[in-house]
Coordinates of N, CA and C in Angstrom, one line a residue:
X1121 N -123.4 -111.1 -119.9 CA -122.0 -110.7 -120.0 C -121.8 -109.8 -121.2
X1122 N -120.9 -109.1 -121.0 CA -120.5 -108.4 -122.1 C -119.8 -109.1 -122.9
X1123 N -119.6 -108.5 -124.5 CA -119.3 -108.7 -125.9 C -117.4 -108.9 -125.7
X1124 N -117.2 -107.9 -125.1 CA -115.3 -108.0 -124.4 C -114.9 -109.0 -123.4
X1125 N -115.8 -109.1 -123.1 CA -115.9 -110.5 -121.8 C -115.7 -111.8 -122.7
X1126 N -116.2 -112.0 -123.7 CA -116.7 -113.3 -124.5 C -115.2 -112.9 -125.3
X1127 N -114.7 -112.4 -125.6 CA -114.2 -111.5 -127.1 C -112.7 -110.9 -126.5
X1128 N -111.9 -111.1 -125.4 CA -110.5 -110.4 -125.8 C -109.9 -109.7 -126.4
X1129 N -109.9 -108.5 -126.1 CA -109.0 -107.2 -127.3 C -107.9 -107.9 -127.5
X1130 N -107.8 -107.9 -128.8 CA -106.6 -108.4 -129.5 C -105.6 -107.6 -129.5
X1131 N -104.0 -108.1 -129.1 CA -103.2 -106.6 -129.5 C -102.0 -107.2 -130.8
X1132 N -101.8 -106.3 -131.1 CA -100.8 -106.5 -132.4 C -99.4 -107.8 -131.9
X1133 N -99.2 -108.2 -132.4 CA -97.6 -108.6 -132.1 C -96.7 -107.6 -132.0
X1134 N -95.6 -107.9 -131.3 CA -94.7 -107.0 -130.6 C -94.1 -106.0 -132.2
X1135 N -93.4 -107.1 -133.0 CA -92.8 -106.5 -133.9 C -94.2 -105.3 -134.9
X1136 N -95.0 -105.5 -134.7 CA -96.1 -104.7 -135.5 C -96.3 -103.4 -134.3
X1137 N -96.4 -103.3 -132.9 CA -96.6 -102.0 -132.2 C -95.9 -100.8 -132.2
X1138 N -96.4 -99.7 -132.4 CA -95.4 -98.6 -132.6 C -94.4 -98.8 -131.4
X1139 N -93.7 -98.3 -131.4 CA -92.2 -98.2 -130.2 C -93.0 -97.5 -129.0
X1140 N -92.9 -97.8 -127.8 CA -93.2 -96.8 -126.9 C -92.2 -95.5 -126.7
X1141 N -92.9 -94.2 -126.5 CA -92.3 -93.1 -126.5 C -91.6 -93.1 -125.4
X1142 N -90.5 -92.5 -125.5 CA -89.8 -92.7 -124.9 C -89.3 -91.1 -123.8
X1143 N -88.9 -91.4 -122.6 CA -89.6 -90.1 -121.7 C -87.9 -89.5 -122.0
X1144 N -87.9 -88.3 -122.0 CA -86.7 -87.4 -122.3 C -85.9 -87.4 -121.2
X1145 N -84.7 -87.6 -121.4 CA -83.8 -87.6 -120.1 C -83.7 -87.0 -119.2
X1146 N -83.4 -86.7 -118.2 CA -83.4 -85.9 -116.8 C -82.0 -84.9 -117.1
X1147 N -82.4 -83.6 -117.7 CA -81.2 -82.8 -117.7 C -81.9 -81.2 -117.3
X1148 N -80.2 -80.9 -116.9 CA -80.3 -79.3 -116.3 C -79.5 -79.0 -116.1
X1149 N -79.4 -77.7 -115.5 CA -77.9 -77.4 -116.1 C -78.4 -76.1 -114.2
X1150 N -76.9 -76.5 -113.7 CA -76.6 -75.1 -112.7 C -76.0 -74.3 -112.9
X1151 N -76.5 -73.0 -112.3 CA -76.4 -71.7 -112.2 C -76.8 -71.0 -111.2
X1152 N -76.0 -69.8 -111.2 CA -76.1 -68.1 -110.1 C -77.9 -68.4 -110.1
X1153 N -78.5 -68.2 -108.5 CA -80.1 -67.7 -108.9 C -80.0 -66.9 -109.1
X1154 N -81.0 -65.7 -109.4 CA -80.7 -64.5 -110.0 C -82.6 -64.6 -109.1
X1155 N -82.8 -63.2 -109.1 CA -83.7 -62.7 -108.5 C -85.1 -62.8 -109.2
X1156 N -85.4 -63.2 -110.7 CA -86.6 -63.5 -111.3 C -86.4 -65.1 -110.9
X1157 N -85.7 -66.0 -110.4 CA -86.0 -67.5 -109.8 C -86.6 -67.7 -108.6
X1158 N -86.9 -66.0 -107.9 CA -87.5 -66.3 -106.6 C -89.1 -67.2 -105.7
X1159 N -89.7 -66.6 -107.2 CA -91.2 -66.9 -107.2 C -91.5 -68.8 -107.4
X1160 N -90.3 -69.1 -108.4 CA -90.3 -70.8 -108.4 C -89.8 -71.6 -107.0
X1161 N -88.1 -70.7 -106.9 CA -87.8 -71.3 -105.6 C -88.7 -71.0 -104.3
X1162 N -89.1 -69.9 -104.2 CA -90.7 -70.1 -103.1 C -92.0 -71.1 -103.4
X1163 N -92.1 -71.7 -104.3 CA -93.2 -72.5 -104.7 C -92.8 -73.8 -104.4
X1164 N -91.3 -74.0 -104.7 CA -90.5 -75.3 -104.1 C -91.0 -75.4 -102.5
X1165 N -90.0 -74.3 -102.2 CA -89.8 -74.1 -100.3 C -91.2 -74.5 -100.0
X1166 N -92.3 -73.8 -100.6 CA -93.7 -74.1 -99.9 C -94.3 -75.4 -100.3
X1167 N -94.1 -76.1 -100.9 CA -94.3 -77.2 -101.1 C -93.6 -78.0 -99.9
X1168 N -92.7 -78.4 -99.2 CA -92.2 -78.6 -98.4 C -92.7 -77.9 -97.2
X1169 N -92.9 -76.9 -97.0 CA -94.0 -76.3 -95.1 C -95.3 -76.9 -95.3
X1170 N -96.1 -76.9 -96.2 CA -97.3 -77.5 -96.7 C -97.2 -78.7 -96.4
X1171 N -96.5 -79.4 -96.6 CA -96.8 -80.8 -96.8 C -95.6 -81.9 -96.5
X1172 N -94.4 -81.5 -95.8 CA -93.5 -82.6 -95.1 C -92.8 -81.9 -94.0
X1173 N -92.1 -82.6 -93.4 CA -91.4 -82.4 -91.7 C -89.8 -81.6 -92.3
X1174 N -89.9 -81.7 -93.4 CA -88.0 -81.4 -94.2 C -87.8 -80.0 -93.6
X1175 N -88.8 -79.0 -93.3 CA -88.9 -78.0 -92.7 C -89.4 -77.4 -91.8
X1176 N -89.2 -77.0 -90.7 CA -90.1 -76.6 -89.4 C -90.8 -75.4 -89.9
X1177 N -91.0 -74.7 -90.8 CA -91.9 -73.7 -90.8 C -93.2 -74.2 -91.6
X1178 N -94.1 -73.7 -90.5 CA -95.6 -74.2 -90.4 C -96.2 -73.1 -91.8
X1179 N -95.9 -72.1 -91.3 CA -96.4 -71.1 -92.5 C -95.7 -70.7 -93.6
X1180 N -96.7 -71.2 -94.4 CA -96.0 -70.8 -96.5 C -95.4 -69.1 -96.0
X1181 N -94.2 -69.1 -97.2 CA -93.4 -67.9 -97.1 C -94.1 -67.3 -98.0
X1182 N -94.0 -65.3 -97.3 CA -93.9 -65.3 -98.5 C -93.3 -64.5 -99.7
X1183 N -93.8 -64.1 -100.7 CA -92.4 -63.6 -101.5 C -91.8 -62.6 -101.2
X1184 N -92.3 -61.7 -100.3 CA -91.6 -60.9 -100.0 C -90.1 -61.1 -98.6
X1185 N -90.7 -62.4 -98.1 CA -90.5 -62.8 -96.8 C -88.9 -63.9 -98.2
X1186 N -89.3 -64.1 -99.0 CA -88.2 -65.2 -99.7 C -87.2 -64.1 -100.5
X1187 N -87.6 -62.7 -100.9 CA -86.9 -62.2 -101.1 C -85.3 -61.0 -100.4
X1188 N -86.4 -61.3 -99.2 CA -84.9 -60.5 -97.9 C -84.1 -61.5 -97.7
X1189 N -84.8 -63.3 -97.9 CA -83.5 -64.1 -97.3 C -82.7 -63.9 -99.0
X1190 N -83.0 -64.2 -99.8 CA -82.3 -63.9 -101.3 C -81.6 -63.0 -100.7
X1191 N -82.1 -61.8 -100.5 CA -80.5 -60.8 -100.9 C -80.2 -60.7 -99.6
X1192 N -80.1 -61.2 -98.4 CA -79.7 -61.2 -97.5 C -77.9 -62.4 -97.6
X1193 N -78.3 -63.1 -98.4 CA -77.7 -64.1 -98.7 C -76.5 -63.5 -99.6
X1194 N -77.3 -63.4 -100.5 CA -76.4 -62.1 -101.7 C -75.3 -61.2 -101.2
X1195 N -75.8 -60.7 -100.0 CA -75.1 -59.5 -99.6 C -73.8 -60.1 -99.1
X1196 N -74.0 -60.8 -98.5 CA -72.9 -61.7 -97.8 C -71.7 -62.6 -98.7
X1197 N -72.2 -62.1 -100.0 CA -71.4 -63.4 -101.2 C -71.1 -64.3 -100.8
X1198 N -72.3 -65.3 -100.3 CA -72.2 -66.5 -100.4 C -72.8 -67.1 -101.8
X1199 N -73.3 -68.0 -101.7 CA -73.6 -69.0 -103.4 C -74.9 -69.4 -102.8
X1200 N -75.9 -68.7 -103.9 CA -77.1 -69.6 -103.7 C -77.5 -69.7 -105.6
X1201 N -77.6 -71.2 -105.9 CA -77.4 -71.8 -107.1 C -78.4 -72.5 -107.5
X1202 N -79.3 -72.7 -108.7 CA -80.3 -73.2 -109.0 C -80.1 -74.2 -110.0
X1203 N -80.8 -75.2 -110.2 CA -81.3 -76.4 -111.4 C -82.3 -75.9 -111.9
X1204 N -82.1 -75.6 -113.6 CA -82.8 -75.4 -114.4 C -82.7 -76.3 -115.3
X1205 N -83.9 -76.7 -116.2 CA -84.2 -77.4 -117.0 C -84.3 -77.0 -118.3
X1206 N -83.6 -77.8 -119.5 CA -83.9 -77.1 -120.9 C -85.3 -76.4 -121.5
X1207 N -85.8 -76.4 -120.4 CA -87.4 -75.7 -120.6 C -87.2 -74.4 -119.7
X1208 N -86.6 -73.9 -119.0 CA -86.4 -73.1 -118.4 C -87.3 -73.5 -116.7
X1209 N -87.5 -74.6 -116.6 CA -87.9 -74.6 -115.0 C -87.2 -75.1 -114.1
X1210 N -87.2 -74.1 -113.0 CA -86.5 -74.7 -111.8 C -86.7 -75.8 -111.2
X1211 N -85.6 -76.5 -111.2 CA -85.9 -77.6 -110.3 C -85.7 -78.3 -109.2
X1212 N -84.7 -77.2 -109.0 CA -84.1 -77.0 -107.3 C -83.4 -76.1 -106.9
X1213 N -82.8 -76.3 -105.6 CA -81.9 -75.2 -105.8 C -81.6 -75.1 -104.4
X1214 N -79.9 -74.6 -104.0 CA -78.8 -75.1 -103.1 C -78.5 -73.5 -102.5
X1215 N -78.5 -73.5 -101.1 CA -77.2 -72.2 -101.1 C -76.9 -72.4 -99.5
X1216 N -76.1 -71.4 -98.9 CA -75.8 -71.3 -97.7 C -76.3 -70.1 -97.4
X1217 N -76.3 -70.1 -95.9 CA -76.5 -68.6 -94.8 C -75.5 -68.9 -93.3
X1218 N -75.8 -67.1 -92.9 CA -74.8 -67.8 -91.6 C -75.7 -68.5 -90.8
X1219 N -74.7 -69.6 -90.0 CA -75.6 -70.5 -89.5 C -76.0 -69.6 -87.5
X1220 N -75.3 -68.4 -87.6 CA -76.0 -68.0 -86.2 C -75.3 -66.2 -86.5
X1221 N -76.1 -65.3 -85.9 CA -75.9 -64.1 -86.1 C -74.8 -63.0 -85.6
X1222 N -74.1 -64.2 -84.3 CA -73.2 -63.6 -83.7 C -71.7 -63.6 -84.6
X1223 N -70.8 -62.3 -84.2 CA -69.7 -62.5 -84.9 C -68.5 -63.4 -85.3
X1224 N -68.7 -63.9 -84.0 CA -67.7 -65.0 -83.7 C -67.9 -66.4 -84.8
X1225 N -69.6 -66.6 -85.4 CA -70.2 -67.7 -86.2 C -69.8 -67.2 -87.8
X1226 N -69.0 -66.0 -87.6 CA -68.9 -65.4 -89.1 C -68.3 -66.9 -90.4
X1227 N -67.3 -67.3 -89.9 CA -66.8 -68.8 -90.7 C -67.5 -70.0 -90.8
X1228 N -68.9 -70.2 -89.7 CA -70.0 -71.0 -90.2 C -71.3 -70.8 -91.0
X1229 N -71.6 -71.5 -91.7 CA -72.8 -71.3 -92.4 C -73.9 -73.0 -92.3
X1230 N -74.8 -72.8 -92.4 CA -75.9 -73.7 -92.8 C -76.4 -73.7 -94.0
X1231 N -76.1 -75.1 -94.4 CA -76.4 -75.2 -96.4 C -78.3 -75.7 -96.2
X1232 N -78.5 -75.6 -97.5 CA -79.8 -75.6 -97.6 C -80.1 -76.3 -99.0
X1233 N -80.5 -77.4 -99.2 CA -80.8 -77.6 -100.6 C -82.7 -78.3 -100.5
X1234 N -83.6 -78.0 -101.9 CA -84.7 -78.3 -102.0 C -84.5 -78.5 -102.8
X1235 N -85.8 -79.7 -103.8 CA -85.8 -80.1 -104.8 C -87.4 -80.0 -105.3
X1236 N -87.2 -79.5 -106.7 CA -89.4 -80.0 -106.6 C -89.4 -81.5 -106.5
X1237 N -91.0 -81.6 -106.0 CA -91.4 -82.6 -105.8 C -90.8 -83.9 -107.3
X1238 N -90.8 -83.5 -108.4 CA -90.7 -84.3 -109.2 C -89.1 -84.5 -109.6
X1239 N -88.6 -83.6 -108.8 CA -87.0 -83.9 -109.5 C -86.1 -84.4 -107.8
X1240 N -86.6 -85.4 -107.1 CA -85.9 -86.0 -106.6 C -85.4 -87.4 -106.9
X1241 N -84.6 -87.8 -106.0 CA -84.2 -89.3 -106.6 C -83.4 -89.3 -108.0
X1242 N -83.1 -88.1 -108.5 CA -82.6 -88.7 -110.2 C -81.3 -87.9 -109.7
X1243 N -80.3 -87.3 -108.9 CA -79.0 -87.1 -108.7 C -79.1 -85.7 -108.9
X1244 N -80.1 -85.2 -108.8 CA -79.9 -83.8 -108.7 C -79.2 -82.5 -107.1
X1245 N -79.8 -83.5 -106.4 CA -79.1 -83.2 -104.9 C -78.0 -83.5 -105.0
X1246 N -77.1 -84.3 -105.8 CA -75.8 -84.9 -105.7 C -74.8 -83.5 -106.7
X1247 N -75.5 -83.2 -107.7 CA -75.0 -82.3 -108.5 C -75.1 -80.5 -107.6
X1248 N -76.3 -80.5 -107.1 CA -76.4 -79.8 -106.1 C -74.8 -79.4 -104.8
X1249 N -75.2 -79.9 -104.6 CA -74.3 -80.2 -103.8 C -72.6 -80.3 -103.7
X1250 N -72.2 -81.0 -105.1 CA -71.2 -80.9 -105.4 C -70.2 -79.4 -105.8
X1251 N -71.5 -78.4 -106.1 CA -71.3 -77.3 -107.2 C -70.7 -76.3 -105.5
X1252 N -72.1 -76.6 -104.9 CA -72.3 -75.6 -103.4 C -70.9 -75.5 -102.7
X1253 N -70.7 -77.0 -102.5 CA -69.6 -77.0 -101.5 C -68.0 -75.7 -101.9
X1254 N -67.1 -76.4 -102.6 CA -66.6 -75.4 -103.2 C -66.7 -73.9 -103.8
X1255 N -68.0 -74.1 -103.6 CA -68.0 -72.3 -103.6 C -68.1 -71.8 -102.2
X1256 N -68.8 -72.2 -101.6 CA -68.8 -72.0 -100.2 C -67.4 -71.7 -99.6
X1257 N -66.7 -72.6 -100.4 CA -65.2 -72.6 -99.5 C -64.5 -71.1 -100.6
X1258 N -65.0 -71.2 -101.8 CA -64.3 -69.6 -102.4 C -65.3 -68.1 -101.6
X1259 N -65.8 -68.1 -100.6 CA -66.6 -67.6 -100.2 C -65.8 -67.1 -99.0
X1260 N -65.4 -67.9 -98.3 CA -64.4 -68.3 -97.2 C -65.3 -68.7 -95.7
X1261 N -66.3 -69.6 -96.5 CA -66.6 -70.4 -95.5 C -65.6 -71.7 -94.9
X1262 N -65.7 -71.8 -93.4 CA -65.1 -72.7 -92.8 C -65.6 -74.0 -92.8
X1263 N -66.3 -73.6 -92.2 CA -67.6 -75.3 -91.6 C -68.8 -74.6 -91.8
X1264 N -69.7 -76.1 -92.3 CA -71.2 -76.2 -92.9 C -71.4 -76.8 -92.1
X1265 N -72.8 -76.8 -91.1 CA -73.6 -77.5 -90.5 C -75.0 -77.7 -91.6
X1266 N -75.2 -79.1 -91.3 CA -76.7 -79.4 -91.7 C -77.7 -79.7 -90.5
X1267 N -78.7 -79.1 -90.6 CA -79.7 -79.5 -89.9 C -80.9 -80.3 -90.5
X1268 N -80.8 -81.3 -89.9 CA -81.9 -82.3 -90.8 C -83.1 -83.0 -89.9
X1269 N -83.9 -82.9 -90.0 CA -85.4 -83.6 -89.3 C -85.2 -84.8 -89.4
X1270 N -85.4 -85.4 -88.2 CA -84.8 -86.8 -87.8 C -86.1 -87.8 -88.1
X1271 N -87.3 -87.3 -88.8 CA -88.4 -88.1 -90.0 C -89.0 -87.3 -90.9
X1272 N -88.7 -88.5 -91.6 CA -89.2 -87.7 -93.4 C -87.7 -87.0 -94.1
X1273 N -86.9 -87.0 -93.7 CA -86.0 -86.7 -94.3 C -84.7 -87.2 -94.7
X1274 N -84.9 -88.9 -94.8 CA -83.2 -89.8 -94.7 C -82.9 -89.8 -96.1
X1275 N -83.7 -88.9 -97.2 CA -82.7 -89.1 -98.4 C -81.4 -87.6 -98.4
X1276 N -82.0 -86.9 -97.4 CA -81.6 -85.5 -97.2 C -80.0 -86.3 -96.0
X1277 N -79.9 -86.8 -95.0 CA -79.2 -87.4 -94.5 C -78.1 -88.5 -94.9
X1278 N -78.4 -89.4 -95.9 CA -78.0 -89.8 -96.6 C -76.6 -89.2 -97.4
X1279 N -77.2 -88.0 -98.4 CA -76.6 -86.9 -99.1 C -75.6 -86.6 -98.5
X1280 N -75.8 -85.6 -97.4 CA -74.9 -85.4 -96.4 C -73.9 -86.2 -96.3
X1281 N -74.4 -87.5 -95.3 CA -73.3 -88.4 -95.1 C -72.2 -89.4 -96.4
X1282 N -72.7 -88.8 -97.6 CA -71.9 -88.9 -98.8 C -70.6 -88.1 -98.9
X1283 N -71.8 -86.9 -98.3 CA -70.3 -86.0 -99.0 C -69.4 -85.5 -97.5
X1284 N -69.5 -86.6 -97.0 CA -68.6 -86.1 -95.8 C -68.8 -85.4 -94.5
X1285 N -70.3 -85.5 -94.7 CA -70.4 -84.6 -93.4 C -71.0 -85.5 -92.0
X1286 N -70.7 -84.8 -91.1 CA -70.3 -86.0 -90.1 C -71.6 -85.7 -88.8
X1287 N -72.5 -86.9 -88.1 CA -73.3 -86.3 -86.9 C -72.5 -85.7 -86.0
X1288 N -73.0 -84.5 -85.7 CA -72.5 -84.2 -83.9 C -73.4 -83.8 -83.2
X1289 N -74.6 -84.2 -83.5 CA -75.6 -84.5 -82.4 C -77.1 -84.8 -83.0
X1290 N -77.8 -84.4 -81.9 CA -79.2 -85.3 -82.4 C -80.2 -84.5 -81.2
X1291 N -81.2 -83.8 -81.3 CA -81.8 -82.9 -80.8 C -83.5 -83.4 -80.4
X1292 N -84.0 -84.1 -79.7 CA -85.1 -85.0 -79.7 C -86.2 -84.4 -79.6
X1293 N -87.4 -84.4 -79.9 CA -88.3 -83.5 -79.9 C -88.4 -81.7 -79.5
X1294 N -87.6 -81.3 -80.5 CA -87.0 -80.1 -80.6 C -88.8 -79.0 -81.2
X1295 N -89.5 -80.3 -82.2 CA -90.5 -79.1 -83.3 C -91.4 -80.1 -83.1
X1296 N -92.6 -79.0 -83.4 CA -93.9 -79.6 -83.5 C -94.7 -79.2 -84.7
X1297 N -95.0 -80.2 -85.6 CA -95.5 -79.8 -86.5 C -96.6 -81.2 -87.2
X1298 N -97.7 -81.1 -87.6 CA -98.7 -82.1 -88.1 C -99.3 -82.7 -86.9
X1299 N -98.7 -82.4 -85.3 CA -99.5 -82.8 -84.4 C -98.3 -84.0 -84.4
X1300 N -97.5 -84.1 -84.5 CA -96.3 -84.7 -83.9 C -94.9 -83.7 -83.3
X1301 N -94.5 -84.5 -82.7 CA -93.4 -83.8 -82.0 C -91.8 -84.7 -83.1
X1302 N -90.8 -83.3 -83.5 CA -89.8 -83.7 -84.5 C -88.6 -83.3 -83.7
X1303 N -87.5 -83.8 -84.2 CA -86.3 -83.9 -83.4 C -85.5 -83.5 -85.3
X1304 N -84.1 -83.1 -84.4 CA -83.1 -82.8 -85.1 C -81.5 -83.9 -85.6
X1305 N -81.5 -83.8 -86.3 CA -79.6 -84.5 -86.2 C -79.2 -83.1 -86.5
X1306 N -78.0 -83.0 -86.4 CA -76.9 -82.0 -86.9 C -75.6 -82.3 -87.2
X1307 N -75.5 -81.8 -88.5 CA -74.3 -82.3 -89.2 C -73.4 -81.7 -89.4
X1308 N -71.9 -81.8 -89.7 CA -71.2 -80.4 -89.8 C -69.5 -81.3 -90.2
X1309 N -69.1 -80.1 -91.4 CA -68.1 -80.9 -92.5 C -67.1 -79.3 -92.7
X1310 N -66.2 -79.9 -92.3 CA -65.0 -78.8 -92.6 C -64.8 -78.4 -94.1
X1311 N -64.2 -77.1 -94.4 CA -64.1 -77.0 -95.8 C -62.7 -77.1 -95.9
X1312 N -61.6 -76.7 -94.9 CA -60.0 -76.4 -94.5 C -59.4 -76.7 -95.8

């Protein structure tokens, strides 16, 4: 046997251990994206086609492909808004588009929010979200539909159903993706 086997590392008494360090709060602050946030918010988005159902596209975007929806978005003065951190890194980030290309869908839009991997769960979708909606409506959006993957995504549904938005349907093996077949809910919340 070994000498630590026989022998127990000793550890100090509580009152003699340095303090454990303590991890820095979860802060950030929203704001306008602006067009140098593209290359982060694509690294988000692709994190999500890579590696969960939150999104039906199979193939990483790319920046040039994340740049037309940016100012496609822009053009239309809707709000697409980012979480930044006192370090300057993105940590998520919220906006709308129109949710279909015909004229008649001009008063609807489809909201969109991502988070990086490490900044979920701590209320950042919540802050997200809160900022989106009301601009949306200074925008002169009507109604927001969400579309949400009916697995892998009930913290994304959840959200939603906080802030009011309501099912009006459910779409059953709609996508295929990982060698499963994925279905839709669809959500949709007046701004009036």
């Amino acid at each position: 046997m070994l000498e630590e086997e026989y022998n127990p590392r000793r550890r100090l008494p509580r009152h003699l251990r340095p303090a454990p360090k303590r991890e820095a709060p979860f802060a950030f602050e929203l704001r306008d994206a602006t067009e140098r946030d593209i290359p982060d918010m694509l690294e988000i988005y692709n994190h999500y086609v890579l590696n969960s159902t939150v999104t039906f596209d199979e193939d990483a975007l790319t920046l040039k492909e994340m740049r037309k929806k940016f100012a496609d978005v822009a053009a239309l003065g809707y709000p697409w808004l980012v979480a930044e951190s006192p370090g300057k890194t993105i940590l998520g980030y919220a906006y709308v588009a129109p949710w279909k290309s015909k004229a008649a869908y001009r008063f609807t839009v489809e909201n969109s929010i991502y988070l990086g991997p490490a900044s979920t769960g701590k209320g950042l979708g919540t802050a997200l979200m809160t900022e989106l909606l009301p601009r949306a409506k200074a925008a002169g959006v009507k109604e927001i539909i969400a579309v949400i993957a009916d697995k892998g995504a009930e913290g994304s549904l959840k959200l939603h159903e906080r802030f009011g938005f309501k099912e009006i349907g459910h779409m059953g093996k709609v996508g295929h993706k990982f060698g499963r077949w994925l279905g839709t809910y669809l959500l949709q919340k007046s701004l009036k």
